[in-house]
Amino acid sequence: GENVEQHPSTLSVQEGDSAVIKCTYSDSASNYFPWYKQELGKRPQLIIDIRSNVGEKKDQRIAVTLNKTAKHFSLHITETQPEDSAVYFCAASYGIKLIFGAGTRLAVHP
Amino acid sequence: EAGVTQFPSHSVIEKGQTVTLRCDPISGHDNLYWYRRVMGKEIKFLLHFVKESKQDESGMPNNRFLAERTGGTYSTLKVQPAELEDSGVYFCASSQKGGTEAFFGQGTRLTVV
């Protein structure tokens, strides 16, 4: 069925460390994989996305990698800062809708 | 440009009552989605409109939920009668094309007591 698994559910790091969040999806036809960041009390906002025709995409301190064979994709945040603290959601396209993971609560401690 | 707006931001109702949530998508976005997040769980897909047509309502929990998008502009999601398990945050999102960036509203926090 339509499923996106996301791990870990919580992640605590020290400022300056890296954070990695991993997701798996079930439909090999999925071709669009966005990551959303939701800060406390705010709406989810897109931070980076990747399509199935590339394996990696970077935007400053954020990168996403995609392994289509294994149906895995990951978010990498380097040099974390306290303002990176939020809930992060991965998603995969199923047809023309997005199916989301359960979210990862990231806490970056100064 | 105005983003996706939702009303109300919070709603507390008693079990058995009716609640109607409203979503105004970004102007020109044909695709409109409703999602729900129950505490600590995933943002779960409810349904998808393309203009005024329901493309996929496979995520709607049961027939107590009714979504409409008359005229292909704003959408409403009505819960009647509400049950305790309907509590959660209801998000609306819109996109220009399916399978591309979806812009989210701020959500409506529904609490059924």
Coordinates of N, CA and C in Angstrom, one line a residue:
Chain A
G1 N 0.8 -1.2 0.0 CA 0.0 0.0 0.0 C 0.9 1.2 0.0
E2 N 0.2 2.4 0.1 CA 0.9 3.7 0.1 C 1.5 3.9 1.5
N3 N 2.8 3.9 1.5 CA 3.5 4.0 2.9 C 4.8 4.7 2.8
V4 N 5.1 5.5 3.8 CA 6.4 6.2 3.9 C 6.8 6.0 5.4
E5 N 7.9 5.3 5.6 CA 8.4 5.1 6.9 C 9.6 6.1 7.1
Q6 N 9.6 6.8 8.3 CA 10.5 7.8 8.6 C 11.2 7.5 10.0
H7 N 12.5 7.6 10.0 CA 13.3 7.4 11.2 C 14.4 8.3 11.3
P8 N 14.8 8.7 12.6 CA 14.2 8.4 13.8 C 13.0 9.3 14.1
S9 N 12.2 9.0 15.1 CA 11.1 9.9 15.4 C 11.6 11.1 16.2
T10 N 12.6 11.0 16.9 CA 13.3 12.1 17.6 C 14.8 12.0 17.4
L11 N 15.4 13.2 17.4 CA 16.8 13.3 17.2 C 17.3 14.5 17.9
S12 N 18.3 14.3 18.7 CA 18.9 15.4 19.5 C 20.4 15.5 19.2
V13 N 20.8 16.6 18.8 CA 22.2 16.8 18.5 C 22.8 18.1 19.1
Q14 N 24.1 18.2 19.2 CA 24.7 19.4 19.7 C 24.9 20.3 18.5
E15 N 24.8 21.6 18.8 CA 25.1 22.6 17.7 C 26.4 22.4 17.0
G16 N 26.4 22.4 15.7 CA 27.6 22.1 14.9 C 27.7 20.7 14.4
D17 N 27.0 19.8 15.0 CA 27.0 18.4 14.6 C 26.1 18.3 13.3
S18 N 26.2 17.1 12.7 CA 25.3 16.8 11.6 C 24.1 16.0 12.1
A19 N 23.0 16.1 11.3 CA 21.8 15.3 11.6 C 21.4 14.6 10.3
V20 N 20.9 13.4 10.4 CA 20.5 12.6 9.3 C 19.1 12.0 9.6
I21 N 18.2 12.2 8.7 CA 16.9 11.6 8.8 C 16.6 10.7 7.6
K22 N 16.1 9.5 7.8 CA 16.0 8.6 6.7 C 14.5 8.2 6.5
C23 N 14.2 8.0 5.2 CA 12.8 7.6 4.9 C 12.9 6.5 3.8
T24 N 11.9 5.6 3.9 CA 11.7 4.6 2.8 C 10.3 4.7 2.3
Y25 N 10.1 4.3 1.0 CA 8.8 4.4 0.4 C 8.5 3.1 -0.3
S26 N 7.3 2.8 -0.6 CA 6.9 1.5 -1.1 C 6.6 1.4 -2.6
D27 N 6.3 2.5 -3.2 CA 5.9 2.5 -4.6 C 7.1 2.9 -5.5
S28 N 7.5 1.9 -6.3 CA 8.7 2.2 -7.2 C 8.3 3.3 -8.3
A29 N 7.1 3.6 -8.4 CA 6.7 4.6 -9.4 C 6.8 6.0 -8.8
S30 N 7.0 6.2 -7.5 CA 7.2 7.5 -6.9 C 8.3 8.2 -7.5
N31 N 8.1 9.5 -7.9 CA 9.2 10.2 -8.6 C 9.5 11.6 -8.0
Y32 N 8.9 11.9 -6.9 CA 9.1 13.3 -6.3 C 9.1 13.1 -4.8
F33 N 10.2 13.7 -4.2 CA 10.4 13.4 -2.8 C 10.8 14.8 -2.1
P34 N 9.8 15.4 -1.5 CA 10.0 16.7 -0.8 C 10.3 16.5 0.7
W35 N 10.9 17.4 1.3 CA 11.1 17.5 2.7 C 10.5 18.8 3.2
Y36 N 9.7 18.7 4.3 CA 9.1 19.8 4.9 C 9.6 20.0 6.3
K37 N 9.7 21.3 6.7 CA 10.1 21.6 8.0 C 8.9 22.4 8.7
Q38 N 8.6 21.9 9.9 CA 7.5 22.6 10.6 C 8.0 23.1 12.0
E39 N 8.1 24.4 12.1 CA 8.5 24.9 13.3 C 7.3 25.1 14.2
L40 N 7.5 25.2 15.5 CA 6.4 25.2 16.5 C 5.4 26.2 16.2
G41 N 4.1 25.8 16.0 CA 3.0 26.7 15.7 C 3.0 27.3 14.3
K42 N 3.8 26.8 13.4 CA 3.8 27.3 12.1 C 3.4 26.2 11.1
R43 N 3.2 26.6 9.9 CA 2.8 25.6 8.8 C 4.0 24.9 8.3
P44 N 3.8 23.7 7.8 CA 5.0 22.9 7.2 C 5.4 23.7 5.9
Q45 N 6.8 23.8 5.8 CA 7.3 24.6 4.6 C 8.3 23.7 4.0
L46 N 8.3 23.7 2.6 CA 9.3 23.0 1.9 C 10.7 23.5 2.0
I47 N 11.6 22.6 2.3 CA 13.0 23.1 2.5 C 13.9 22.6 1.3
I48 N 13.6 21.4 0.8 CA 14.3 20.8 -0.3 C 13.5 19.7 -0.9
D49 N 13.7 19.5 -2.2 CA 13.0 18.3 -2.8 C 14.0 17.7 -3.8
I50 N 13.7 16.5 -4.2 CA 14.5 15.8 -5.2 C 13.6 14.9 -6.1
R51 N 13.9 14.8 -7.3 CA 13.2 14.0 -8.3 C 14.0 12.7 -8.6
S52 N 13.3 11.8 -9.1 CA 13.9 10.5 -9.2 C 15.0 10.4 -10.3
N53 N 15.2 11.4 -11.1 CA 16.2 11.4 -12.1 C 17.6 11.9 -11.6
V54 N 17.6 12.2 -10.3 CA 18.9 12.6 -9.7 C 19.1 11.8 -8.4
G55 N 20.4 11.7 -8.0 CA 20.7 10.9 -6.8 C 21.0 11.8 -5.6
E56 N 21.3 13.1 -5.8 CA 21.6 13.9 -4.7 C 21.4 15.4 -5.1
K57 N 21.0 16.1 -4.1 CA 20.8 17.6 -4.3 C 21.2 18.3 -3.0
K58 N 21.9 19.4 -3.2 CA 22.4 20.2 -2.1 C 21.9 21.6 -2.1
D59 N 21.6 22.2 -0.9 CA 21.3 23.6 -0.8 C 21.9 24.1 0.5
Q60 N 23.1 24.7 0.4 CA 23.8 25.2 1.5 C 24.1 24.0 2.5
R61 N 23.5 24.1 3.7 CA 23.8 23.1 4.7 C 22.9 21.9 4.6
I62 N 22.0 21.9 3.7 CA 21.0 20.8 3.6 C 21.3 20.0 2.3
A63 N 21.2 18.7 2.4 CA 21.3 17.9 1.2 C 20.3 16.7 1.3
V64 N 19.9 16.2 0.2 CA 19.0 15.1 0.2 C 19.6 14.0 -0.8
T65 N 19.6 12.8 -0.4 CA 20.1 11.7 -1.3 C 19.0 10.7 -1.5
L66 N 19.0 10.1 -2.7 CA 17.9 9.2 -3.1 C 18.6 7.9 -3.7
N67 N 18.1 6.8 -3.2 CA 18.5 5.5 -3.7 C 17.3 4.8 -4.2
K68 N 17.0 4.9 -5.5 CA 15.8 4.4 -6.1 C 15.7 2.9 -6.0
T69 N 16.9 2.2 -6.1 CA 16.8 0.8 -6.0 C 16.3 0.3 -4.7
A70 N 16.9 0.9 -3.6 CA 16.5 0.5 -2.3 C 15.2 1.2 -1.8
K71 N 14.8 2.2 -2.6 CA 13.6 3.0 -2.2 C 13.8 3.7 -0.9
H72 N 15.0 4.3 -0.8 CA 15.4 5.1 0.4 C 15.7 6.5 0.0
F73 N 15.4 7.5 0.9 CA 15.9 8.8 0.7 C 16.2 9.4 2.0
S74 N 17.2 10.3 2.1 CA 17.6 10.8 3.4 C 17.9 12.3 3.3
L75 N 17.7 13.0 4.4 CA 18.0 14.4 4.6 C 19.2 14.5 5.5
H76 N 20.1 15.3 5.0 CA 21.4 15.6 5.8 C 21.5 17.1 6.1
I77 N 21.6 17.4 7.3 CA 21.8 18.8 7.7 C 23.2 18.8 8.4
T78 N 24.0 19.7 7.8 CA 25.4 19.8 8.4 C 25.5 21.1 9.2
E79 N 26.4 21.2 10.1 CA 26.7 22.3 11.0 C 25.4 22.9 11.5
T80 N 24.7 22.0 12.2 CA 23.3 22.3 12.8 C 23.4 23.5 13.7
Q81 N 22.3 24.3 13.6 CA 22.1 25.5 14.5 C 20.8 25.4 15.3
P82 N 20.7 26.1 16.4 CA 19.5 26.0 17.2 C 18.2 26.3 16.3
E83 N 18.3 27.1 15.3 CA 17.1 27.4 14.5 C 16.7 26.3 13.6
D84 N 17.6 25.2 13.5 CA 17.2 24.1 12.8 C 16.2 23.2 13.6
S85 N 16.0 23.5 14.9 CA 15.1 22.7 15.7 C 13.7 22.8 15.2
A86 N 13.1 21.7 14.9 CA 11.7 21.7 14.3 C 11.3 20.2 14.1
V87 N 10.1 20.0 13.5 CA 9.7 18.7 13.1 C 9.9 18.6 11.6
Y88 N 10.6 17.6 11.1 CA 10.8 17.4 9.7 C 10.0 16.3 9.1
F89 N 9.4 16.5 8.0 CA 8.6 15.5 7.4 C 9.1 15.2 6.0
C90 N 9.3 13.9 5.7 CA 9.6 13.5 4.3 C 8.3 13.1 3.7
A91 N 8.3 13.1 2.4 CA 7.1 12.7 1.6 C 7.5 12.1 0.3
A92 N 6.6 11.2 -0.2 CA 6.8 10.6 -1.6 C 5.6 10.8 -2.4
S93 N 5.7 11.0 -3.7 CA 4.5 11.1 -4.5 C 4.0 9.7 -4.8
Y94 N 2.7 9.6 -4.7 CA 2.0 8.4 -5.2 C 0.9 9.0 -6.1
G95 N 1.2 8.8 -7.4 CA 0.3 9.4 -8.4 C 0.5 10.9 -8.3
I96 N -0.5 11.7 -8.1 CA -0.4 13.1 -8.0 C -0.7 13.6 -6.6
K97 N -0.5 12.7 -5.6 CA -0.7 13.2 -4.2 C 0.6 12.8 -3.5
L98 N 0.8 13.5 -2.3 CA 2.0 13.2 -1.5 C 1.6 12.4 -0.3
I99 N 2.4 11.4 0.0 CA 2.2 10.6 1.3 C 3.4 10.9 2.2
F100 N 3.1 11.3 3.4 CA 4.1 11.8 4.3 C 4.5 10.7 5.3
G101 N 5.7 10.9 5.8 CA 6.2 10.1 6.9 C 5.7 10.7 8.2
A102 N 6.0 10.0 9.3 CA 5.4 10.4 10.6 C 6.1 11.6 11.3
G103 N 7.2 12.0 10.7 CA 7.9 13.2 11.2 C 9.1 12.8 12.1
T104 N 10.1 13.7 12.1 CA 11.2 13.6 13.1 C 11.3 14.9 13.8
R105 N 11.3 14.8 15.1 CA 11.5 16.0 15.9 C 13.0 16.2 16.2
L106 N 13.6 17.2 15.6 CA 15.0 17.5 15.8 C 15.2 18.6 16.8
A107 N 16.0 18.3 17.8 CA 16.4 19.3 18.8 C 17.9 19.6 18.7
V108 N 18.3 20.8 18.4 CA 19.7 21.2 18.4 C 20.0 22.0 19.6
H109 N 20.9 21.5 20.4 CA 21.3 22.1 21.7 C 22.5 22.9 21.5
P110 N 22.4 24.2 22.1 CA 23.6 25.1 22.0 C 24.8 24.5 22.8
Chain B
E1 N 2.0 37.8 -2.6 CA 1.0 36.8 -2.9 C 0.6 36.2 -1.6
A2 N -0.8 36.0 -1.5 CA -1.3 35.4 -0.3 C -1.0 33.9 -0.4
G3 N -0.7 33.3 0.8 CA -0.5 31.9 0.8 C -1.8 31.2 1.0
V4 N -1.8 29.9 1.4 CA -2.9 29.1 1.7 C -3.4 29.5 3.0
T5 N -4.7 29.9 3.1 CA -5.3 30.3 4.4 C -6.4 29.3 4.8
Q6 N -6.4 29.1 6.1 CA -7.4 28.2 6.7 C -8.1 28.9 7.8
F7 N -9.4 28.5 8.0 CA -10.2 29.1 9.0 C -11.2 28.0 9.6
P8 N -11.4 27.9 10.9 CA -10.7 28.7 11.9 C -9.3 28.1 12.2
S9 N -8.5 28.8 13.0 CA -7.2 28.2 13.4 C -7.4 27.2 14.5
H10 N -8.4 27.4 15.3 CA -8.7 26.4 16.4 C -10.2 26.3 16.5
S11 N -10.6 25.1 16.8 CA -12.1 24.8 17.1 C -12.2 23.7 18.1
V12 N -13.0 24.0 19.2 CA -13.3 23.1 20.2 C -14.8 22.8 20.2
I13 N -15.2 21.6 19.9 CA -16.6 21.3 19.8 C -16.9 20.0 20.7
E14 N -18.1 19.8 21.0 CA -18.5 18.6 21.7 C -18.8 17.5 20.8
K15 N -18.6 16.3 21.3 CA -18.9 15.1 20.5 C -20.4 15.2 20.0
G16 N -20.6 14.9 18.7 CA -21.9 14.9 18.2 C -22.2 16.2 17.4
Q17 N -21.5 17.3 17.7 CA -21.7 18.5 17.0 C -21.1 18.5 15.6
T18 N -21.4 19.5 14.8 CA -20.9 19.6 13.5 C -19.9 20.8 13.4
V19 N -18.8 20.6 12.6 CA -17.8 21.6 12.4 C -17.5 21.7 10.9
T20 N -17.3 22.9 10.4 CA -16.9 23.1 9.0 C -15.6 23.9 9.0
L21 N -14.6 23.3 8.3 CA -13.3 23.9 8.2 C -13.3 24.5 6.7
R22 N -12.6 25.6 6.6 CA -12.5 26.2 5.3 C -11.0 26.4 4.9
C23 N -10.8 26.3 3.6 CA -9.4 26.4 3.1 C -9.5 27.3 1.8
D24 N -8.7 28.3 1.8 CA -8.6 29.1 0.6 C -7.2 28.9 0.0
P25 N -7.1 28.2 -1.2 CA -5.8 27.9 -1.7 C -5.1 29.1 -2.3
I26 N -3.9 29.0 -2.8 CA -3.3 30.0 -3.5 C -4.0 30.2 -4.9
S27 N -4.2 31.5 -5.2 CA -5.0 31.8 -6.4 C -4.3 31.1 -7.6
G28 N -5.1 30.4 -8.4 CA -4.5 29.8 -9.6 C -4.1 28.3 -9.5
H29 N -4.1 27.9 -8.2 CA -3.7 26.5 -7.9 C -4.9 25.6 -8.1
D30 N -4.8 24.7 -9.1 CA -6.0 23.8 -9.4 C -6.1 22.7 -8.3
N31 N -4.9 22.3 -7.8 CA -4.9 21.1 -6.9 C -5.0 21.6 -5.5
L32 N -5.9 21.0 -4.8 CA -6.2 21.3 -3.4 C -6.2 20.0 -2.6
Y33 N -5.5 19.9 -1.5 CA -5.4 18.7 -0.7 C -5.8 18.9 0.7
W34 N -6.5 18.0 1.3 CA -6.7 18.0 2.8 C -5.9 16.9 3.4
Y35 N -5.3 17.2 4.5 CA -4.5 16.3 5.3 C -4.9 16.4 6.7
R36 N -4.6 15.4 7.5 CA -4.8 15.5 9.0 C -3.6 14.9 9.7
R37 N -3.3 15.6 10.8 CA -2.2 15.0 11.7 C -2.8 14.8 13.1
V38 N -2.8 13.6 13.5 CA -3.2 13.2 14.8 C -1.9 13.2 15.6
M39 N -2.0 13.6 16.9 CA -0.8 13.8 17.7 C 0.3 12.8 17.5
G40 N 1.4 13.3 17.1 CA 2.6 12.4 17.0 C 2.7 11.5 15.8
K41 N 1.7 11.6 15.0 CA 1.6 10.6 13.8 C 1.9 11.4 12.5
E42 N 1.8 10.6 11.4 CA 2.1 11.2 10.1 C 1.0 12.2 9.7
I43 N 1.4 13.0 8.7 CA 0.4 13.9 8.1 C -0.3 13.0 7.1
K44 N -1.5 12.7 7.4 CA -2.2 11.6 6.7 C -3.1 12.3 5.6
F45 N -3.0 11.8 4.4 CA -3.8 12.2 3.3 C -5.2 11.9 3.5
L46 N -6.1 12.9 3.2 CA -7.5 12.7 3.2 C -8.1 12.7 1.8
L47 N -8.0 13.8 1.1 CA -8.5 13.8 -0.3 C -7.8 14.9 -1.1
H48 N -8.1 14.8 -2.4 CA -7.5 15.7 -3.4 C -8.5 16.2 -4.4
F49 N -8.6 17.5 -4.6 CA -9.4 18.1 -5.6 C -8.5 18.6 -6.8
V50 N -9.0 18.4 -8.0 CA -8.5 19.2 -9.1 C -9.6 20.0 -9.5
K51 N -9.4 21.3 -9.4 CA -10.5 22.3 -9.5 C -11.7 21.8 -8.6
E52 N -12.9 21.7 -9.2 CA -14.0 21.3 -8.3 C -14.2 19.8 -8.2
S53 N -13.4 19.0 -8.9 CA -13.6 17.6 -9.0 C -12.7 16.9 -7.9
K54 N -13.4 15.9 -7.2 CA -12.6 15.0 -6.3 C -11.9 14.0 -7.1
Q55 N -10.5 14.1 -7.1 CA -9.7 13.1 -7.8 C -9.4 11.8 -7.0
D56 N -9.3 12.0 -5.7 CA -8.9 10.9 -4.8 C -9.4 11.2 -3.4
E57 N -10.4 10.4 -3.0 CA -10.8 10.6 -1.6 C -10.6 9.4 -0.8
S58 N -9.6 8.6 -1.1 CA -9.3 7.4 -0.5 C -8.9 7.5 1.0
G59 N -8.5 8.7 1.4 CA -8.1 8.8 2.8 C -9.2 9.3 3.7
M60 N -10.3 9.6 3.2 CA -11.4 10.0 4.1 C -11.8 8.9 5.0
P61 N -11.8 9.2 6.3 CA -12.0 8.1 7.3 C -13.4 7.4 7.2
N62 N -14.4 8.2 7.0 CA -15.8 7.6 6.9 C -16.8 8.6 6.4
N63 N -18.0 8.2 6.3 CA -19.0 9.1 5.7 C -19.4 10.3 6.6
R64 N -18.8 10.4 7.8 CA -19.1 11.6 8.6 C -18.3 12.8 8.1
F65 N -17.4 12.6 7.2 CA -16.6 13.6 6.6 C -17.0 13.9 5.2
L66 N -17.3 15.2 4.9 CA -17.7 15.7 3.6 C -16.9 16.9 3.1
A67 N -16.3 16.8 2.0 CA -15.5 17.9 1.5 C -16.1 18.4 0.2
E68 N -16.1 19.7 0.0 CA -16.6 20.3 -1.2 C -15.6 21.4 -1.7
R69 N -15.7 21.6 -3.0 CA -14.9 22.7 -3.6 C -15.8 23.3 -4.7
T70 N -16.8 23.9 -4.4 CA -17.7 24.4 -5.4 C -17.1 25.6 -6.1
G71 N -17.1 25.5 -7.4 CA -16.5 26.6 -8.2 C -15.0 26.5 -8.4
G72 N -14.5 25.5 -7.7 CA -13.0 25.2 -7.9 C -12.2 26.2 -7.2
T73 N -12.7 27.0 -6.2 CA -11.9 28.0 -5.5 C -11.6 27.4 -4.1
Y74 N -12.3 28.0 -3.1 CA -12.1 27.5 -1.7 C -12.8 26.2 -1.5
S75 N -12.3 25.5 -0.5 CA -12.9 24.2 -0.1 C -13.3 24.2 1.3
T76 N -14.3 23.4 1.6 CA -14.8 23.2 3.0 C -14.7 21.7 3.3
L77 N -14.4 21.4 4.6 CA -14.4 20.1 5.1 C -15.3 20.0 6.3
K78 N -16.4 19.3 6.2 CA -17.4 19.2 7.2 C -17.3 17.9 7.9
V79 N -17.4 17.9 9.2 CA -17.4 16.7 10.0 C -18.7 16.7 10.8
Q80 N -19.5 15.7 10.5 CA -20.9 15.6 11.1 C -21.3 14.2 11.3
P81 N -21.6 13.7 12.5 CA -21.3 14.3 13.8 C -19.9 14.1 14.2
A82 N -19.3 15.0 14.9 CA -17.9 14.8 15.3 C -17.8 13.8 16.4
E83 N -16.7 13.0 16.3 CA -16.3 12.0 17.4 C -15.0 12.4 18.0
L84 N -14.7 11.8 19.1 CA -13.5 12.1 19.8 C -12.2 11.9 19.0
E85 N -12.2 10.8 18.2 CA -11.1 10.4 17.4 C -10.8 11.4 16.2
D86 N -11.7 12.3 16.0 CA -11.6 13.2 14.9 C -10.6 14.4 15.3
S87 N -10.3 14.5 16.6 CA -9.4 15.5 17.0 C -8.0 15.4 16.3
G88 N -7.5 16.6 16.0 CA -6.2 16.6 15.3 C -6.0 17.9 14.6
V89 N -4.9 18.1 13.9 CA -4.7 19.3 13.1 C -5.0 19.0 11.6
Y90 N -5.9 19.7 11.1 CA -6.3 19.5 9.7 C -5.6 20.5 8.8
F91 N -4.8 20.0 7.9 CA -4.0 20.9 7.0 C -4.6 20.9 5.6
C92 N -4.6 22.0 5.0 CA -5.0 22.1 3.6 C -3.7 22.5 2.8
A93 N -3.5 22.0 1.6 CA -2.4 22.4 0.8 C -2.8 22.6 -0.6
S94 N -2.1 23.4 -1.4 CA -2.4 23.5 -2.8 C -1.2 23.5 -3.6
S95 N -1.3 23.2 -4.9 CA -0.2 23.1 -5.8 C -0.7 23.5 -7.2
Q96 N 0.2 24.0 -8.0 CA -0.2 24.3 -9.4 C -0.4 23.0 -10.2
K97 N 0.5 22.0 -10.0 CA 0.5 20.8 -10.7 C 0.6 19.7 -9.7
G98 N 0.0 18.5 -9.9 CA 0.1 17.4 -9.0 C 1.6 16.9 -9.1
G99 N 2.1 16.4 -7.9 CA 3.4 15.9 -7.9 C 4.5 16.9 -7.9
T100 N 4.1 18.2 -7.5 CA 5.1 19.2 -7.4 C 4.9 19.9 -6.0
E101 N 5.6 21.0 -5.7 CA 5.6 21.6 -4.4 C 4.2 21.9 -4.0
A102 N 3.8 21.4 -2.8 CA 2.5 21.7 -2.2 C 2.8 22.7 -1.1
F103 N 2.0 23.8 -1.1 CA 2.1 24.9 -0.2 C 1.0 24.6 0.9
F104 N 1.4 24.6 2.1 CA 0.5 24.3 3.2 C -0.1 25.6 3.9
G105 N -1.3 25.4 4.3 CA -1.9 26.4 5.2 C -1.4 26.2 6.6
Q106 N -1.8 27.0 7.5 CA -1.3 27.0 8.9 C -2.0 25.9 9.7
G107 N -3.1 25.3 9.2 CA -3.8 24.2 9.8 C -4.9 24.7 10.7
T108 N -5.9 23.8 10.9 CA -7.0 24.1 11.9 C -6.8 23.0 13.0
R109 N -6.6 23.4 14.2 CA -6.6 22.4 15.3 C -8.0 22.2 15.8
L110 N -8.5 20.9 15.6 CA -9.8 20.6 16.0 C -9.7 19.7 17.3
T111 N -10.4 20.1 18.3 CA -10.5 19.3 19.5 C -12.0 19.0 19.7
V112 N -12.2 17.7 19.8 CA -13.6 17.2 20.1 C -13.6 16.7 21.5
V113 N -14.5 17.2 22.3 CA -14.5 16.9 23.8 C -15.8 16.2 24.1

